CSV table of C-alpha atoms in Angstrom, one decimal:
chain,number,residue,atom,x,y,z
A,863,MET,CA,-8.0,16.8,-18.6
A,864,CYS,CA,-8.8,19.0,-15.6
A,865,LYS,CA,-5.7,19.6,-13.4
A,866,LYS,CA,-5.7,20.8,-9.8
A,867,ILE,CA,-3.2,23.5,-9.1
A,868,GLY,CA,-2.2,24.9,-5.8
A,869,VAL,CA,-0.7,28.4,-5.4
A,870,LEU,CA,0.9,30.0,-2.3
A,871,THR,CA,3.0,33.0,-1.4
A,872,SER,CA,5.9,32.6,1.0
A,873,GLY,CA,8.4,34.9,2.7
A,874,GLY,CA,8.3,38.7,2.8
A,875,ASP,CA,5.5,40.4,0.9
A,876,CYS,CA,6.0,42.8,-1.9
A,877,PRO,CA,3.9,44.5,-4.6
A,878,GLY,CA,2.8,42.2,-7.4
A,879,LEU,CA,2.0,39.0,-5.5
A,880,ASN,CA,-1.7,39.4,-6.1
A,881,ALA,CA,-1.1,40.1,-9.8
A,882,VAL,CA,0.7,36.8,-10.1
A,883,ILE,CA,-2.1,35.0,-8.3
A,884,ARG,CA,-4.6,36.7,-10.7
A,885,SER,CA,-2.5,35.6,-13.7
A,886,VAL,CA,-2.3,32.0,-12.5
A,887,VAL,CA,-6.1,31.8,-11.9
A,888,LYS,CA,-7.0,33.4,-15.2
A,889,CYS,CA,-4.7,31.2,-17.3
A,890,ALA,CA,-5.7,28.0,-15.5
A,891,SER,CA,-9.4,28.8,-15.7
A,892,TYR,CA,-9.2,29.2,-19.5
A,893,ARG,CA,-7.8,25.7,-19.6
A,894,GLY,CA,-10.7,24.4,-17.4
A,895,TRP,CA,-8.3,23.7,-14.5
A,896,GLU,CA,-9.0,24.3,-10.8
A,897,VAL,CA,-6.8,26.5,-8.6
A,898,TYR,CA,-6.6,26.2,-4.9
A,899,GLY,CA,-5.3,29.2,-2.9
A,900,ILE,CA,-3.2,28.0,0.0
A,901,PRO,CA,-3.5,30.4,2.9
A,902,ARG,CA,-0.5,31.6,5.0
A,903,GLY,CA,2.1,29.7,3.1
A,904,THR,CA,2.8,26.1,4.0
A,905,ASP,CA,0.7,26.6,7.1
A,906,GLY,CA,-2.3,26.3,4.8
A,907,LEU,CA,-1.3,22.8,3.8
A,908,MET,CA,-1.0,21.9,7.5
A,909,ALA,CA,-4.5,23.3,8.0
A,910,VAL,CA,-5.9,21.2,5.2
A,911,TYR,CA,-4.3,18.0,6.6
A,912,GLN,CA,-5.7,18.8,10.1
A,913,GLY,CA,-9.2,19.4,8.7
A,914,LEU,CA,-9.3,23.0,9.7
A,915,CYS,CA,-10.3,24.0,6.2
A,916,GLN,CA,-11.9,22.1,3.4
A,917,PRO,CA,-10.5,21.9,-0.1
A,918,GLU,CA,-13.6,23.5,-1.6
A,919,ASP,CA,-13.1,26.5,0.6
A,920,LEU,CA,-9.8,27.2,-1.1
A,921,LEU,CA,-11.0,27.2,-4.7
A,922,LEU,CA,-10.1,30.5,-6.4
A,923,HIS,CA,-12.2,31.9,-9.2
A,924,GLU,CA,-11.4,34.1,-12.2
A,925,HIS,CA,-12.8,37.1,-10.3
A,926,GLY,CA,-11.6,36.9,-6.7
A,927,PHE,CA,-14.0,39.5,-5.2
A,928,ASN,CA,-17.8,39.4,-5.5
A,929,ILE,CA,-18.4,43.2,-5.3
A,930,PRO,CA,-22.2,44.0,-5.3
A,931,GLY,CA,-24.0,46.5,-7.5
A,932,ILE,CA,-22.6,47.9,-10.7
A,933,LEU,CA,-19.1,47.1,-9.6
A,934,GLN,CA,-19.8,43.3,-9.5
A,935,GLY,CA,-17.0,41.3,-11.1
A,936,LEU,CA,-14.5,44.2,-10.9
A,937,ASP,CA,-11.0,42.7,-11.3
A,938,ILE,CA,-8.8,44.5,-8.8
A,939,LEU,CA,-6.2,41.9,-7.8
A,940,GLN,CA,-3.5,43.3,-10.0
A,941,PHE,CA,-3.7,46.7,-8.2
A,942,LEU,CA,-3.5,45.4,-4.7
A,943,SER,CA,-0.3,45.2,-2.7
A,944,GLY,CA,0.4,42.5,-0.1
A,945,SER,CA,-0.9,39.0,-0.6
A,946,VAL,CA,-4.6,38.0,-0.3
A,947,LEU,CA,-3.4,34.5,0.6
A,948,GLY,CA,-1.2,35.7,3.4
A,949,SER,CA,2.6,35.0,3.4
A,950,LEU,CA,3.4,34.0,7.0
A,951,SER,CA,4.5,30.4,7.7
A,952,ARG,CA,4.9,29.7,11.4
A,953,GLY,CA,5.5,25.9,11.2
A,954,ASN,CA,9.1,24.7,10.9
A,955,PRO,CA,9.3,22.2,8.0
A,956,SER,CA,12.6,20.8,9.4
A,957,GLN,CA,10.6,19.2,12.2
A,958,PRO,CA,9.4,15.7,10.9
A,959,GLU,CA,5.9,15.9,12.3
A,960,ILE,CA,5.3,19.3,10.7
A,961,SER,CA,6.8,18.4,7.3
A,962,GLN,CA,4.6,15.2,7.2
A,963,GLN,CA,1.5,17.3,7.8
A,964,ILE,CA,2.5,19.8,5.1
A,965,ILE,CA,3.1,16.9,2.7
A,966,GLY,CA,-0.2,15.3,3.8
A,967,GLY,CA,-2.1,18.6,3.0
A,968,TYR,CA,-0.7,18.5,-0.6
A,969,LYS,CA,-1.9,14.9,-1.0
A,970,ARG,CA,-5.3,15.6,0.5
A,971,LEU,CA,-5.9,18.4,-2.0
A,972,GLU,CA,-4.9,15.9,-4.8
A,973,LEU,CA,-2.8,18.6,-6.5
A,974,ASP,CA,-1.2,18.0,-9.8
A,975,ALA,CA,1.3,20.8,-9.2
A,976,LEU,CA,2.1,23.6,-6.7
A,977,ILE,CA,3.1,27.1,-7.7
A,978,VAL,CA,5.2,28.8,-5.0
A,979,ILE,CA,5.7,32.6,-5.3
A,980,GLY,CA,8.7,33.2,-3.0
A,981,GLY,CA,12.4,34.1,-2.6
A,982,ASP,CA,15.5,32.1,-2.3
A,983,GLY,CA,14.9,31.1,1.3
A,984,SER,CA,11.4,29.8,0.6
A,985,PHE,CA,12.5,27.9,-2.5
A,986,ASP,CA,15.3,26.2,-0.5
A,987,ILE,CA,12.8,25.0,2.2
A,988,ILE,CA,9.9,24.0,-0.1
A,989,TYR,CA,12.1,22.3,-2.7
A,990,ASP,CA,13.1,19.8,0.1
A,991,LEU,CA,9.4,19.3,1.0
A,992,ALA,CA,8.6,18.7,-2.7
A,993,HIS,CA,11.4,16.2,-3.0
A,994,ARG,CA,10.2,14.2,0.0
A,995,GLY,CA,6.5,14.5,-1.0
A,996,ASN,CA,7.1,13.8,-4.7
A,997,TRP,CA,5.4,17.1,-5.6
A,998,ASN,CA,5.4,18.8,-8.9
A,999,LEU,CA,6.8,22.2,-8.1
A,1000,ILE,CA,6.9,25.5,-10.0
A,1001,ALA,CA,8.7,28.5,-8.4
A,1002,ILE,CA,8.1,32.1,-9.3
A,1003,PRO,CA,10.7,34.6,-7.9
A,1004,LYS,CA,9.5,37.6,-5.9
A,1005,THR,CA,11.6,40.0,-3.7
A,1006,ILE,CA,12.2,43.7,-3.5
A,1007,ASP,CA,15.9,42.7,-3.0
A,1008,ASN,CA,16.1,41.3,-6.5
A,1009,ASP,CA,18.6,38.7,-5.2
A,1010,VAL,CA,17.1,35.4,-6.6
A,1011,PRO,CA,19.9,33.8,-8.8
A,1012,PHE,CA,19.5,33.2,-12.5
A,1013,THR,CA,16.7,35.8,-13.0
A,1014,GLU,CA,17.4,39.4,-14.0
A,1015,ARG,CA,14.1,40.6,-12.4
A,1016,SER,CA,11.9,39.5,-9.5
A,1017,ILE,CA,8.3,40.5,-8.8
A,1018,GLY,CA,8.2,43.6,-6.6
A,1019,PHE,CA,11.6,45.0,-7.4
A,1020,ASP,CA,10.4,47.6,-9.9
A,1021,THR,CA,7.7,48.9,-7.5
A,1022,ALA,CA,10.2,49.1,-4.6
A,1023,VAL,CA,12.6,51.1,-6.8
A,1024,SER,CA,9.8,53.6,-7.6
A,1025,THR,CA,8.8,53.8,-3.9
A,1026,VAL,CA,12.4,54.6,-2.8
A,1027,THR,CA,12.9,57.0,-5.7
A,1028,ASN,CA,9.8,59.0,-4.6
A,1029,ALA,CA,11.0,59.1,-1.0
A,1030,LEU,CA,14.4,60.4,-2.1
A,1031,TYR,CA,12.7,63.1,-4.2
A,1032,ASP,CA,10.7,64.2,-1.1
A,1033,LEU,CA,13.7,64.1,1.2
A,1034,THR,CA,15.8,66.1,-1.2
A,1035,PHE,CA,13.6,69.2,-0.7
A,1036,THR,CA,13.8,69.0,3.1
A,1037,ALA,CA,17.5,68.5,2.9
A,1038,ALA,CA,17.9,71.6,0.7
A,1039,SER,CA,15.6,73.7,2.9
A,1040,HIS,CA,17.8,73.1,6.0
A,1041,ASP,CA,21.3,72.7,4.4
A,1042,ARG,CA,21.4,69.1,5.6
A,1043,VAL,CA,23.1,65.9,4.6
A,1044,MET,CA,20.2,63.4,4.5
A,1045,VAL,CA,21.3,59.8,5.0
A,1046,VAL,CA,18.6,57.3,3.8
A,1047,GLN,CA,18.7,53.6,4.8
A,1048,VAL,CA,17.3,51.3,2.1
A,1049,MET,CA,16.3,47.6,2.3
A,1050,GLY,CA,18.0,45.0,0.2
A,1051,ARG,CA,19.3,42.4,2.8
A,1052,ASP,CA,22.8,41.6,1.5
A,1053,ALA,CA,22.2,42.9,-2.0
A,1054,GLY,CA,22.5,46.5,-3.3
A,1055,HIS,CA,20.3,46.4,-6.3
A,1056,LEU,CA,17.5,48.5,-4.7
A,1057,SER,CA,19.8,51.1,-3.3
A,1058,LEU,CA,21.8,51.4,-6.6
A,1059,TYR,CA,18.8,51.7,-8.9
A,1060,ALA,CA,16.7,54.0,-6.6
A,1061,GLY,CA,19.8,56.1,-5.7
A,1062,ILE,CA,20.5,56.8,-9.4
A,1063,ALA,CA,16.9,57.6,-10.2
A,1064,GLY,CA,16.5,59.6,-7.0
A,1065,GLY,CA,19.5,61.9,-7.5
A,1066,ALA,CA,21.7,60.6,-4.7
A,1067,ASP,CA,25.2,62.1,-4.3
A,1068,VAL,CA,26.5,58.9,-2.5
A,1069,ILE,CA,25.4,55.3,-2.8
A,1070,LEU,CA,26.9,52.7,-0.5
A,1071,ILE,CA,26.1,49.1,-1.3
A,1072,PRO,CA,27.6,46.0,0.4
A,1073,GLU,CA,29.1,44.7,-2.8
A,1074,LEU,CA,31.3,47.8,-3.2
A,1075,VAL,CA,31.5,49.1,0.4
A,1076,PRO,CA,31.4,46.1,2.7
A,1077,THR,CA,32.3,48.2,5.7
A,1078,ILE,CA,32.3,51.9,6.5
A,1079,HIS,CA,36.0,52.4,7.3
A,1080,GLU,CA,37.8,55.7,7.8
A,1081,GLY,CA,38.8,56.0,4.1
A,1082,ILE,CA,35.2,55.7,3.0
A,1083,LEU,CA,34.2,58.3,5.5
A,1084,HIS,CA,36.9,60.7,4.3
A,1085,GLN,CA,35.8,60.3,0.7
A,1086,ILE,CA,32.2,60.9,1.5
A,1087,CYS,CA,33.0,64.0,3.5
A,1088,SER,CA,35.3,65.2,0.8
A,1089,ARG,CA,32.5,64.8,-1.7
A,1090,ILE,CA,30.2,66.9,0.6
A,1091,ALA,CA,33.0,69.5,1.0
A,1092,LYS,CA,33.3,69.7,-2.8
A,1093,LEU,CA,29.5,70.3,-3.2
A,1094,ARG,CA,29.6,73.0,-0.5
A,1095,GLN,CA,32.5,74.8,-2.4
A,1096,LYS,CA,30.2,74.9,-5.4
A,1097,GLY,CA,27.4,76.5,-3.4
A,1098,ARG,CA,25.3,73.5,-2.8
A,1099,ARG,CA,25.0,73.0,1.0
A,1100,PHE,CA,23.0,69.8,1.1
A,1101,ALA,CA,23.6,66.2,0.0
A,1102,LEU,CA,21.7,63.0,-0.3
A,1103,VAL,CA,23.4,59.8,0.9
A,1104,VAL,CA,21.8,56.3,0.2
A,1105,VAL,CA,23.1,53.3,2.2
A,1106,SER,CA,21.9,49.8,1.8
A,1107,GLU,CA,21.1,47.9,5.0
A,1108,GLY,CA,23.7,45.2,4.1
A,1109,VAL,CA,26.6,47.6,4.6
A,1110,LYS,CA,28.5,47.0,7.9
A,1111,ASN,CA,30.1,49.3,10.4
A,1112,ARG,CA,33.8,49.8,10.6
A,1113,ASP,CA,34.2,46.7,12.9
A,1114,GLY,CA,32.5,44.5,10.2
A,1115,ARG,CA,29.3,44.1,12.2
A,1116,LYS,CA,25.8,44.7,11.0
A,1117,GLU,CA,23.9,47.6,12.5
A,1118,ARG,CA,20.2,47.5,12.7
A,1119,TYR,CA,20.1,51.2,11.8
A,1120,ILE,CA,23.2,51.6,9.6
A,1121,GLY,CA,21.8,54.9,8.4
A,1122,ASP,CA,21.9,56.4,11.9
A,1123,TYR,CA,25.4,55.0,12.3
A,1124,LEU,CA,26.6,56.6,9.1
A,1125,SER,CA,24.9,59.9,9.8
A,1126,ASP,CA,26.8,60.1,13.2
A,1127,ARG,CA,30.1,59.2,11.6
A,1128,ILE,CA,29.8,61.7,8.8
A,1129,ARG,CA,29.1,64.5,11.3
A,1130,GLU,CA,32.1,63.4,13.5
A,1131,HIS,CA,34.5,63.1,10.6
A,1132,SER,CA,33.4,66.5,9.2
A,1133,LEU,CA,34.5,68.1,12.5
A,1134,VAL,CA,37.8,66.3,12.2
A,1135,LEU,CA,38.4,67.6,8.7
A,1136,CYS,CA,37.4,71.1,9.8
A,1137,SER,CA,40.0,71.0,12.6
A,1138,THR,CA,42.8,70.5,10.1
A,1139,GLY,CA,42.5,74.2,9.1
A,1140,HIS,CA,42.5,73.4,5.4
A,1141,ASP,CA,40.6,75.9,3.4
A,1142,LYS,CA,38.4,73.4,1.6
A,1143,TYR,CA,37.2,72.1,5.0
A,1144,CYS,CA,36.9,75.4,6.8
A,1145,ASP,CA,33.0,75.2,7.2
A,1146,MET,CA,32.7,71.4,7.6
A,1147,ASN,CA,31.8,72.1,11.3
A,1148,GLN,CA,28.5,73.4,10.0
A,1149,VAL,CA,27.5,70.0,8.4
A,1150,ASP,CA,24.2,68.9,9.8
A,1151,THR,CA,23.1,65.3,9.2
A,1152,ARG,CA,19.8,63.5,9.5
A,1153,ALA,CA,19.0,59.8,9.0
A,1154,THR,CA,15.8,58.3,7.7
A,1155,THR,CA,15.1,54.6,7.6
A,1156,LEU,CA,12.4,53.9,5.0
A,1157,GLY,CA,11.4,50.5,6.5
A,1158,HIS,CA,8.5,48.4,5.4
A,1159,ILE,CA,6.9,51.1,3.3
A,1160,GLN,CA,9.3,49.8,0.6
A,1161,ARG,CA,7.2,46.6,0.5
A,1162,SER,CA,4.0,48.4,-0.2
A,1163,GLY,CA,2.4,50.5,-2.9
A,1164,VAL,CA,0.4,49.9,-6.0
A,1165,PRO,CA,2.4,47.6,-8.3
A,1166,THR,CA,4.0,49.4,-11.2
A,1167,SER,CA,3.0,48.5,-14.8
A,1168,VAL,CA,6.4,46.7,-15.1
A,1169,ASP,CA,5.7,44.5,-12.1
A,1170,ARG,CA,2.1,43.8,-13.3
A,1171,LEU,CA,3.4,42.8,-16.7
A,1172,LEU,CA,6.1,40.6,-15.2
A,1173,ALA,CA,3.5,39.0,-12.9
A,1174,ALA,CA,1.2,38.3,-15.9
A,1175,ALA,CA,4.1,36.8,-17.8
A,1176,PHE,CA,5.3,34.7,-14.9
A,1177,GLY,CA,1.9,33.3,-14.1
A,1178,SER,CA,1.2,32.5,-17.7
A,1179,LYS,CA,4.5,30.7,-18.1
A,1180,ALA,CA,4.0,28.7,-15.0
A,1181,ILE,CA,0.7,27.4,-16.3
A,1182,ASP,CA,2.2,26.6,-19.7
A,1183,VAL,CA,5.1,24.7,-18.1
A,1184,ILE,CA,2.6,22.6,-16.1
A,1185,ALA,CA,0.6,21.9,-19.2
A,1186,GLU,CA,3.8,20.6,-20.8
A,1187,ASN,CA,4.5,18.4,-17.8
A,1188,GLN,CA,7.8,20.2,-17.1
A,1189,HIS,CA,7.8,20.3,-13.4
A,1190,ASN,CA,10.3,21.4,-10.8
A,1191,GLN,CA,11.1,24.6,-12.7
A,1192,LEU,CA,12.0,28.1,-11.8
A,1193,ILE,CA,10.4,30.8,-13.9
A,1194,ILE,CA,12.9,33.5,-14.8
A,1195,TRP,CA,13.2,36.8,-16.7
A,1196,LYS,CA,16.3,36.7,-18.9
A,1197,GLU,CA,17.3,38.6,-22.0
A,1198,SER,CA,13.8,40.3,-22.3
A,1199,GLN,CA,11.8,37.1,-22.2
A,1200,VAL,CA,10.4,34.6,-19.7
A,1201,GLN,CA,12.1,31.2,-19.5
A,1202,ALA,CA,11.9,28.2,-17.3
A,1203,ILE,CA,15.0,26.4,-15.9
A,1204,PRO,CA,15.3,23.3,-13.7
A,1205,LEU,CA,15.3,23.9,-9.9
A,1206,ALA,CA,17.9,21.1,-9.7
A,1207,ASP,CA,20.3,23.7,-11.2
A,1208,VAL,CA,19.1,26.5,-9.0
A,1209,ILE,CA,18.8,25.1,-5.5
A,1210,PRO,CA,22.4,23.9,-5.1
A,1211,GLU,CA,23.6,27.4,-5.9
A,1212,ILE,CA,21.3,28.9,-3.4
A,1213,ARG,CA,22.3,26.4,-0.7
A,1214,GLN,CA,26.0,27.0,-1.4
A,1215,CYS,CA,25.5,30.7,-1.0
A,1216,HIS,CA,23.6,30.2,2.3
A,1217,ARG,CA,26.4,27.9,3.7
A,1218,GLU,CA,29.0,30.6,2.8
A,1219,ASN,CA,26.8,33.4,4.1
A,1220,ARG,CA,26.9,35.3,0.8
A,1221,CYS,CA,24.3,36.8,-1.4
A,1222,PRO,CA,22.9,34.5,-4.1
A,1223,ALA,CA,22.7,37.3,-6.7
A,1224,PRO,CA,24.8,40.4,-5.7
A,1225,VAL,CA,25.4,43.5,-7.7
A,1226,LYS,CA,28.5,42.7,-9.8
A,1227,HIS,CA,31.4,45.1,-9.7
A,1228,ASP,CA,31.2,45.5,-13.5
A,1229,ASP,CA,27.5,46.0,-13.5
A,1230,TYR,CA,26.6,48.6,-16.1
A,1231,MET,CA,24.5,50.6,-13.6
A,1232,VAL,CA,27.5,50.9,-11.3
A,1233,SER,CA,29.4,52.6,-14.1
A,1234,VAL,CA,26.4,54.8,-14.8
A,1235,ALA,CA,26.3,56.0,-11.2
A,1236,GLN,CA,30.0,56.8,-11.3
A,1237,SER,CA,29.8,58.6,-14.6
A,1238,LEU,CA,27.1,60.8,-13.1
A,1239,GLY,CA,29.5,61.8,-10.3
A,1240,ILE,CA,27.9,59.6,-7.6
A,1241,TYR,CA,30.4,58.3,-5.1
A,1242,THR,CA,30.0,54.5,-4.8
A,1243,GLY,CA,33.3,53.6,-3.1
A,1244,ASN,CA,35.5,53.8,-6.1
A,1245,GLU,CA,38.5,55.7,-4.9
A,1246,ARG,CA,40.0,56.1,-8.3
A,1247,PHE,CA,37.0,58.1,-9.7
A,1248,HIS,CA,37.6,61.8,-10.5
A,1249,PHE,CA,35.0,64.4,-11.2
A,1250,SER,CA,35.0,66.9,-14.0
A,1251,ASP,CA,37.5,69.2,-12.4
A,1252,GLN,CA,40.6,67.3,-13.6
A,1253,ARG,CA,43.1,69.8,-12.0
A,1254,GLU,CA,42.5,68.2,-8.6
A,1255,SER,CA,40.9,65.0,-7.5
A,1256,CYS,CA,38.0,65.7,-5.1
A,1257,TRP,CA,39.3,62.8,-3.0
A,1258,ALA,CA,42.8,64.1,-2.7
A,1259,GLU,CA,43.7,64.3,1.0
A,1260,PRO,CA,45.2,67.5,2.4
A,1261,SER,CA,48.9,67.2,3.3
A,1262,ASN,CA,48.2,67.1,7.0
A,1263,VAL,CA,45.4,64.5,7.1
A,1264,ASN,CA,45.9,60.8,6.6
A,1265,ALA,CA,42.4,59.4,6.0
A,1266,GLU,CA,43.3,55.9,7.0
A,1267,ALA,CA,44.8,57.2,10.3
A,1268,VAL,CA,41.9,59.3,11.4
A,1269,HIS,CA,39.7,57.7,14.1
A,1270,VAL,CA,36.5,59.4,15.3
């Protein structure tokens, strides 16, 4: 029996979206099914309902690009970043008229199932639409933040880690050339996965993530500057500091550019330490800081082989689940294999986290990679950690400075 499958991308873009679309189309085509690519998220369903585009115009084929000449039929989707379908939804589904048009678009296409490639926010919204429209829904997680619950990996995360790691590599050399402390702001929303993994791979000296360092208070600043002072005593006059965008200022408020904020505070606190006259801080007045916000380049780049493999596996599993009539499922990566779990178990957890304004899948305090970072001597906000010089903790305060009492 020929099935009609819709596929759309929703939310922020990331590398690997096109690879998932490619996998869905290939696996469905081999079963003799039709796949309809919904443009611009749920807006595409509205356009179908309004007659602005015809169903036949949305049909996807095994090879999405008809390249002329000897390159005809070249399969390049898995190498492309972004989304060929577009991922911008302007309509607000909470408005009854708009939601009815979106649901009407699904019905006009006569879809047997809809595959949504999105994040936790998209799943929350579209799950409600699917319930009202009696859709058969399959969700595939994608986000560079890696914060979709119940899955160990999301599409786009591995590529983003590589992108940030490469940026840290480049910034290390300019930091070393100018004896600077380079502060790098990394995406991640309220999760620190991207900063933690890239920071370790990129050779950071300090990694601040919201799960371990919710706010940049005076104690944290003192420990960061003590770490910098320790490096300078050993002859290394530069440092690399990674801070996740979810970390807040000392007043508990979010900064649009937390990297710039932290850079200024490090420089100011270094001068305070120098003014104590303590030998280990005698040249901290020479600390020079620079901040870099990597921005949306973290969402781009050629997908890594890991993301392409994950995309192929997720797309294949989605088609298998539809073939087995197991609808309303989330495709996940767990314990080195692809699984499908009911969205009815996932959405309540997502909504509870949204109500409580907390991350659906944060870095856990006992995460193995946290301990890896600490064992490498990377400061992550753990005040009890000591470096190899056991005669003196590098976080020990000089007798005439109380870190918690210092205000800059």
